[in-house]
Coordinates of C-alpha atoms in Angstrom, one line a residue:
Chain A
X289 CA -1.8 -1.1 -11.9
X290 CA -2.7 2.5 -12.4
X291 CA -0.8 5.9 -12.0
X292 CA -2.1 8.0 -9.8
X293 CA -1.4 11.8 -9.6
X294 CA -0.3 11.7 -5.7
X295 CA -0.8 15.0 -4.8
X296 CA -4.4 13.7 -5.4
X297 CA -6.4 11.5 -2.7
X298 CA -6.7 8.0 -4.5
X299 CA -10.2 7.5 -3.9
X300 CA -11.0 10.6 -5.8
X301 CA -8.9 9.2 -9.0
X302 CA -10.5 5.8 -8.3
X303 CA -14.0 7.7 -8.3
X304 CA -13.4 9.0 -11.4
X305 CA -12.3 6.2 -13.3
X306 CA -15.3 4.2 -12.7
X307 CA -17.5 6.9 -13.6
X308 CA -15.4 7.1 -16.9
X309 CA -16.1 3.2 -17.1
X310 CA -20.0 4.1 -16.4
X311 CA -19.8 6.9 -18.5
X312 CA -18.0 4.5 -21.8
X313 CA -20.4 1.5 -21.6
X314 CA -17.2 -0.4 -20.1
X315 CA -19.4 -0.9 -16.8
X316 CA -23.1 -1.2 -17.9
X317 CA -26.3 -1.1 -15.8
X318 CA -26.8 -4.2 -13.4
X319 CA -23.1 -4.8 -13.9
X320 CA -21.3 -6.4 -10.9
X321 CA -18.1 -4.8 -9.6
X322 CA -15.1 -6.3 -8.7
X323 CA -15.0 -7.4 -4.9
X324 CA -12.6 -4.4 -2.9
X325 CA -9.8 -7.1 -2.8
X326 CA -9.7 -7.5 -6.7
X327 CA -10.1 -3.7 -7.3
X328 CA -7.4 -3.1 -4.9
X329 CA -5.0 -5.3 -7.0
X330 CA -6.3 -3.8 -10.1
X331 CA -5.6 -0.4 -9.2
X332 CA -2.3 -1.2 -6.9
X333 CA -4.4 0.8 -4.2
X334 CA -4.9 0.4 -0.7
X335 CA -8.4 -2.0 0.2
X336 CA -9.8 1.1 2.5
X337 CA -9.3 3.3 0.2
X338 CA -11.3 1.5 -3.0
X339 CA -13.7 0.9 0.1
X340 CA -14.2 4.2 0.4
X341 CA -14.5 5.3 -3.3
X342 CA -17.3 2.9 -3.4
X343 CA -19.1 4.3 -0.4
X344 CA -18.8 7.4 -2.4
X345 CA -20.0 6.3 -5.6
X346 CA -23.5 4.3 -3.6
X347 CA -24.1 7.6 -1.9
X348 CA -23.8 9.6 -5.9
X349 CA -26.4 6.4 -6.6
X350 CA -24.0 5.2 -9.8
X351 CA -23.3 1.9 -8.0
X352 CA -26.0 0.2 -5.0
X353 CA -25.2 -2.3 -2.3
X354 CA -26.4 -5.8 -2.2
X355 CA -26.0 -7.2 0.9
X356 CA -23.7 -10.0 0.9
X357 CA -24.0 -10.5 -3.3
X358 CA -22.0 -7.4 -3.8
X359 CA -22.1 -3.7 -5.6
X360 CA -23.7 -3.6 -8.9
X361 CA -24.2 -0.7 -11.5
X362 CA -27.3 1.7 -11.6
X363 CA -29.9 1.2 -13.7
X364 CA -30.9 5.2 -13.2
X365 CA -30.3 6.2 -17.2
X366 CA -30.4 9.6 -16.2
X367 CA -27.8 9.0 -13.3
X368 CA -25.9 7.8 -15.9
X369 CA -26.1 10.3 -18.6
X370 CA -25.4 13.3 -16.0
X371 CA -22.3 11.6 -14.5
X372 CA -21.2 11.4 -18.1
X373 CA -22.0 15.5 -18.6
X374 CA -20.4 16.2 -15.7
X375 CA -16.9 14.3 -17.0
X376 CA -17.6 16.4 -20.3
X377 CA -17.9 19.9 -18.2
X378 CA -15.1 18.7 -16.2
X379 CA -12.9 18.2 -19.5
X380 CA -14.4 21.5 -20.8
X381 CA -13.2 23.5 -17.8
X382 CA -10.0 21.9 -17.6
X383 CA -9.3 22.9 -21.5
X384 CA -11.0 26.8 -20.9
X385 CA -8.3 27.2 -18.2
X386 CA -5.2 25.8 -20.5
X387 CA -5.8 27.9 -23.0
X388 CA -6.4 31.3 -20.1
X389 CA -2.8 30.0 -18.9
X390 CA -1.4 30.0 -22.1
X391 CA -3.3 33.4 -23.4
X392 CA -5.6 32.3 -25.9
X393 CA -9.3 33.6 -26.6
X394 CA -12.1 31.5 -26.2
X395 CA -12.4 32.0 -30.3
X396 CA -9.1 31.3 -30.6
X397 CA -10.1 28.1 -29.2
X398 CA -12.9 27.2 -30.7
X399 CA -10.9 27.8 -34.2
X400 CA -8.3 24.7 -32.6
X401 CA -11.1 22.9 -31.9
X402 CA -13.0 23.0 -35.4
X403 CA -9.0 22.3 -37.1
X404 CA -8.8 19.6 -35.1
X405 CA -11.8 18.0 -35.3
X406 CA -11.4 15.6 -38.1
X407 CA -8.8 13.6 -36.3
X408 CA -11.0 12.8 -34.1
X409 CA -14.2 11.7 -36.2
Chain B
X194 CA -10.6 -2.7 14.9
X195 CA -8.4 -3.2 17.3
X196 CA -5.0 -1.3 18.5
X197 CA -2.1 -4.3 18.0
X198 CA 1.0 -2.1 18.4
X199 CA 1.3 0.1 21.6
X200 CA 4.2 2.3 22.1
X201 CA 4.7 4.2 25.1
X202 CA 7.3 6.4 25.9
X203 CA 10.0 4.2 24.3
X204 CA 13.6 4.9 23.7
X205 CA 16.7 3.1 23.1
X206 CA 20.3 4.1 23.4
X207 CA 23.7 2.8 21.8
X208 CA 25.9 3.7 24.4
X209 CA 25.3 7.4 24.6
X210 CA 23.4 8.0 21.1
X211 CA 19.9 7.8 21.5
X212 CA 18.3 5.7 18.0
X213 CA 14.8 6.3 19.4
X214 CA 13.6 8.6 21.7
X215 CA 10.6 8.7 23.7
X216 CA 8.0 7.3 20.7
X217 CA 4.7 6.8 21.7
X218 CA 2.8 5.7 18.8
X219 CA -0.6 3.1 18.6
X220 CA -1.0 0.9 15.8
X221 CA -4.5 -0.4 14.8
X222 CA -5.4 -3.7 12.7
X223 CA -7.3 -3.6 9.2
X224 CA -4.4 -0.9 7.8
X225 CA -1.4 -1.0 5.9
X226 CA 1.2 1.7 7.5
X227 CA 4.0 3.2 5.8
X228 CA 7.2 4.1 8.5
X229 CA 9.0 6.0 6.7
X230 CA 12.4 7.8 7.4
X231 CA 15.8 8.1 5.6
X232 CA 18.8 6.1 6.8
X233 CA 19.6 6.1 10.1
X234 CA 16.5 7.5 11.3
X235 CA 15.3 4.4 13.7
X236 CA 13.3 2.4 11.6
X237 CA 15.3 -1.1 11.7
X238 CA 15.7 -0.4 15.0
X239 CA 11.9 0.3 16.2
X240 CA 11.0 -2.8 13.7
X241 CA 13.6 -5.0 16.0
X242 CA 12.0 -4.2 18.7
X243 CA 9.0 -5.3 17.8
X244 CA 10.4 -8.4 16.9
X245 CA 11.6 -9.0 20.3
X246 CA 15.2 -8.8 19.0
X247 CA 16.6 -5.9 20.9
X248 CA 16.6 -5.7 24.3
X249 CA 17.8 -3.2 26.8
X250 CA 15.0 -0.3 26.2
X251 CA 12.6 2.0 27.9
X252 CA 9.5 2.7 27.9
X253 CA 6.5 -0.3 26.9
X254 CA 6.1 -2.2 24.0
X255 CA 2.8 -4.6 24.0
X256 CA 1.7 -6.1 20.7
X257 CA -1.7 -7.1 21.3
X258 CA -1.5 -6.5 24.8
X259 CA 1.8 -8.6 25.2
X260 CA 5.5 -7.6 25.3
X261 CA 8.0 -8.7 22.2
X262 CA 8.4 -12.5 23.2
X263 CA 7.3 -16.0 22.0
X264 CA 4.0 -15.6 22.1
X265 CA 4.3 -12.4 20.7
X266 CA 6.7 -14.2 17.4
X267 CA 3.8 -16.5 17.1
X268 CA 1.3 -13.7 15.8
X269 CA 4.1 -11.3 14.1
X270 CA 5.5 -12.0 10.8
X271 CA 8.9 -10.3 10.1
X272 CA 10.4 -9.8 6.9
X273 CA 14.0 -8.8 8.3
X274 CA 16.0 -5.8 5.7
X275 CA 19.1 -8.7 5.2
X276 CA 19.2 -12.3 4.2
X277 CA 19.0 -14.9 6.5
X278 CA 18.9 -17.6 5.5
X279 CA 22.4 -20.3 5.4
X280 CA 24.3 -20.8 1.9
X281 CA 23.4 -24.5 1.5
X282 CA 19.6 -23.6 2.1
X283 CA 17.5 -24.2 -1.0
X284 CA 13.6 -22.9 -1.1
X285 CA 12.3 -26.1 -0.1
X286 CA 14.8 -26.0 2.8
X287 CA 13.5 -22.5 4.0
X288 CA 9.8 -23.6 3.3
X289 CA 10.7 -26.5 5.8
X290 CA 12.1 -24.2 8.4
X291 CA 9.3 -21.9 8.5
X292 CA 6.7 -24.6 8.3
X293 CA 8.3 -26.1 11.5
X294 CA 8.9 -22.6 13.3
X295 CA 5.2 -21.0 12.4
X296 CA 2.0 -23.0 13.5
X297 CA 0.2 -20.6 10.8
X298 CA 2.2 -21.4 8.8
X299 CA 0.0 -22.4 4.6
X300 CA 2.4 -24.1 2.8
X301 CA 0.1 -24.4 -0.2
X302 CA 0.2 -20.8 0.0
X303 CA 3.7 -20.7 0.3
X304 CA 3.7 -23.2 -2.8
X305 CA 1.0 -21.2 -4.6
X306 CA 3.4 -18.1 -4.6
X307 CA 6.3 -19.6 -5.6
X308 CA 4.7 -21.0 -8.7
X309 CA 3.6 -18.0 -9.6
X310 CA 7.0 -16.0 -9.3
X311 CA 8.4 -19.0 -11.4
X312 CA 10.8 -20.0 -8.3
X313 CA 11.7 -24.0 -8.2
X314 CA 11.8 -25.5 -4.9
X315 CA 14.9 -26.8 -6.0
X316 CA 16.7 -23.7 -6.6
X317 CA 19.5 -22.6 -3.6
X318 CA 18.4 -19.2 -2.1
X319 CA 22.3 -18.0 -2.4
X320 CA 21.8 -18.2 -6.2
X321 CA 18.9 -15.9 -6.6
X322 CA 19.1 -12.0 -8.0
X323 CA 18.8 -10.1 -5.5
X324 CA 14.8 -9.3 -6.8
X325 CA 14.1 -13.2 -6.8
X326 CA 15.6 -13.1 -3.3
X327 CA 13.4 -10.3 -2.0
X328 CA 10.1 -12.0 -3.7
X329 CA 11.2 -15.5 -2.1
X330 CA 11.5 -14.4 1.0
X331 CA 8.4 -12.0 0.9
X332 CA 6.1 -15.0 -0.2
X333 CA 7.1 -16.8 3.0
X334 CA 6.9 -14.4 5.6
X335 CA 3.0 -13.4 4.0
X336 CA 2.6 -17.1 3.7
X337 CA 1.8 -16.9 7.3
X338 CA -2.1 -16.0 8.4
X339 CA -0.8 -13.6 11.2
X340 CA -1.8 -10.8 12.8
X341 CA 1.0 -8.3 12.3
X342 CA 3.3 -7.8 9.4
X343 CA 6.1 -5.9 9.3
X344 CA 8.3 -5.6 6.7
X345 CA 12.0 -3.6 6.4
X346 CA 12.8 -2.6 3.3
X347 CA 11.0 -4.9 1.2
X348 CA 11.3 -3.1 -2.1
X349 CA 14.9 -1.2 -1.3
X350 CA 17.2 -2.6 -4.3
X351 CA 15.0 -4.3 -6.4
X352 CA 13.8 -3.1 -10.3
X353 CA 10.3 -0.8 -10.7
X354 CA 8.8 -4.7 -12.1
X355 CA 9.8 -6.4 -9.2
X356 CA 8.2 -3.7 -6.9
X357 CA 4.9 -4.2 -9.0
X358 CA 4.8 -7.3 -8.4
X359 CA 5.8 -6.7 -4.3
X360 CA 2.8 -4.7 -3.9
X361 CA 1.0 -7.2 -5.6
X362 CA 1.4 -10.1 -3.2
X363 CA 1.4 -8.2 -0.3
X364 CA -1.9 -6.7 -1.5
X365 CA -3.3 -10.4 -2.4
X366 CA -2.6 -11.8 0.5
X367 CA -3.0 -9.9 3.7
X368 CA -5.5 -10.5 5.9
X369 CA -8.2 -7.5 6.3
X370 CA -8.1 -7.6 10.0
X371 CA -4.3 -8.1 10.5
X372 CA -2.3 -4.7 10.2
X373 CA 1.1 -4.2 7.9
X374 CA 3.7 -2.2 8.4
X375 CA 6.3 -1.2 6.0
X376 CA 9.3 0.7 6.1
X377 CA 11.2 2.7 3.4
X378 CA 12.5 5.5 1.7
X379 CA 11.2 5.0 -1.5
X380 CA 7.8 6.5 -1.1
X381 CA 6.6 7.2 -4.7
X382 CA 6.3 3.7 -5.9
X383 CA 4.5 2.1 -2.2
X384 CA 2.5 5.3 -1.1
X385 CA -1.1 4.0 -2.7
X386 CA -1.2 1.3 -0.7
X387 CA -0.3 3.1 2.4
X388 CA -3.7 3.5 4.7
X389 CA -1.6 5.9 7.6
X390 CA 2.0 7.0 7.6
X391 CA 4.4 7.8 10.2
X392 CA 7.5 9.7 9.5
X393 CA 10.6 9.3 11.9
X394 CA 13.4 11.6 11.8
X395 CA 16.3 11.0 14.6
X396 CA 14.9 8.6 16.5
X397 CA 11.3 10.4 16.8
X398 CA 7.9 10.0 15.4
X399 CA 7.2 13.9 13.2
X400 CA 4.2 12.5 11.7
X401 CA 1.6 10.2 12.1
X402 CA -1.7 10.7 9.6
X403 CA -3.8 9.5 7.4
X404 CA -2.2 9.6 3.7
X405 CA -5.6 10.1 2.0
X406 CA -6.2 13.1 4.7
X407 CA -2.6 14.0 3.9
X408 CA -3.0 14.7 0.2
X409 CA -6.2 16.4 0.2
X410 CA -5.2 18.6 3.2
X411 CA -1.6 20.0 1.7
X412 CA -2.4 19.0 -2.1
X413 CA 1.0 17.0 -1.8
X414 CA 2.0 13.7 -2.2
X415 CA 3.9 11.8 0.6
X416 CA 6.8 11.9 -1.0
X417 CA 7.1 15.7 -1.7
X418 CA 5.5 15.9 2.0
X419 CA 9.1 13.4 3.0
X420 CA 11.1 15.6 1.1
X421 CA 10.1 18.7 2.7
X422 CA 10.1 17.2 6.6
X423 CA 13.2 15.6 5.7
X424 CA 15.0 18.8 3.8
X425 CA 18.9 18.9 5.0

């Protein structure tokens, strides 16, 4: 089971976890994906709803259909590494609009950042 | 798909006090539907109906293009809000009953379930917490390969881990092209799984949508969405 955010639609969150999988190595190209059923029980979600994050994700090109054998990660290595900038840009944005909300310069930010960048090496 | 629950124009009156009133609602198979309301509001009595158990109404009911009756209990499994079963009963008794009662009926299912919940056979229902109770009596009613069910209350009074592991087996084992409905009040913990929801308030259906639709339209949850509709 997952929390959701549930002012959210779930097959957005759902979306974006697997492109976080994609994006960490968790999934890696050619990897099968868990039927709808056992993603459904993974995520505590409803079956049409991981149905439709996966449409999503085929029509984005991160995952591709196999008729009958199931839904398997791209092989697209460029696919991959923009879904992954995107998630970064995404992360970047959310932060830049924190700190506007809390009154803090861009500088100011980048300072927090460089302080805190040992923790994280 | 296929519509399995048709409501037209129904209503039912205690006496003079109307619990539903003119609900027209359509149902389809392949989703999992939330009927949410607070107390009072008609949802034990619309799911009796359904169940054939009231009669004495207006309007049409047709499951599957039947009224409530005994073909209609054949394809509708009913987990009922209160216990039912008789003090002496033990599991094995009440696998028994509904094994004789329900032609689909998987009693290796049945068995299945109950070894995973760490339920003996052997063990009398009346001695079960009342979140054993509710998981007992959940793994029968979805140990049945029908096409409609509807469950009152299942997760009303039990603990956050039992819930988990509620929405677990219903999620395990429904069928894809039966439908489910639920009904509650407590939305947060239930509201992922919920395909559609319909809101009743006084005996009338507010609210029928999608919940993914829902959330993306109003940047709500359905609960905040329940609280608001539902404001005194």
């Amino acid at each position: 089971m997952k929390d959701f955010n549930n002012t959210i639609p779930i097959y957005i969150q759902v979306m974006d976890d697997i492109k976080r999988k994609i994006a960490l190595g968790v999934y890696l190209p050619n990897d099968r994906v868990e039927s709808v059923r056992e993603l459904a029980i993974f995520y505590g979600a409803n079956p049409n709803t991981i149905q439709r994050a996966l449409s999503e994700l085929e029509r984005e090109g991160l995952l591709r259909a196999e008729r009958t054998i199931g839904r398997f990660i791209c092989d697209n290595s460029e696919l991959i590494a923009s879904c992954k900038k995107k998630l970064a840009e995404d992360a970047v944005t959310n932060f830049l609009q924190e700190l506007t909300s809390i009154g803090l310069s861009l500088e100011e930010g980048i300072e927090l950042i460089k302080e805190r960048k040992g923790n994280y090496e | 798909m296929s519509n399995l629950i048709e409501l037209s124009h129904l209503s039912k009156y205690y006496g003079k006090k109307a619990a539903l009133q003119n609900v027209s609602l359509t149902l389809e198979s392949g989703k999992i539907i939330g009927l949410l309301g607070p107390n009072g509001s008609g949802k034990t009595t619309l799911i009796k109906i359904l169940n054939g158990l009231l009669k004495d109404i207006q309007g049409e009911v047709l499951i599957q293009g039947q009224k409530p009756g005994p073909s209609t209990k054949a394809i509708v499994s009913y987990l009922p809000d209160d216990d039912y079963f008789s003090d002496w009963m033990k599991a094995e008794d009440a696998i028994h009953l509904f094994k004789d009662f329900y032609s689909d009926f998987d009693e290796n299912k049945a068995a299945s379930l109950l070894e995973r919940l760490s339920i003996d056979p052997k063990q009398r229902i009346k001695t079960m917490s009342k979140g054993q109770k509710e998981k007992f009596q959940l793994s029968l009613v979805m140990s049945r390969n029908a096409l409609v069910y509807v469950f009152d209350e299942p997760i009303g009074g039990v603990d956050p881990a039992a819930r988990e592991v509620i929405l677990d087996i219903i999620l395990n084992n429904y069928s894809e092209e039966s439908l489910v409905l639920i009904s509650t009040h407590l939305i947060t913990d239930i509201e992922k799984i919920f395909d559609e929801v319909v809101f009743i308030k006084k005996g009338e259906i507010v609210l029928h949508r999608n919940a993914e639709e829902l959330r993306s339209e109003t940047g709500k949850s359905i609960d905040e969405l329940f609280r608001e509709v539902f404001k005194c």
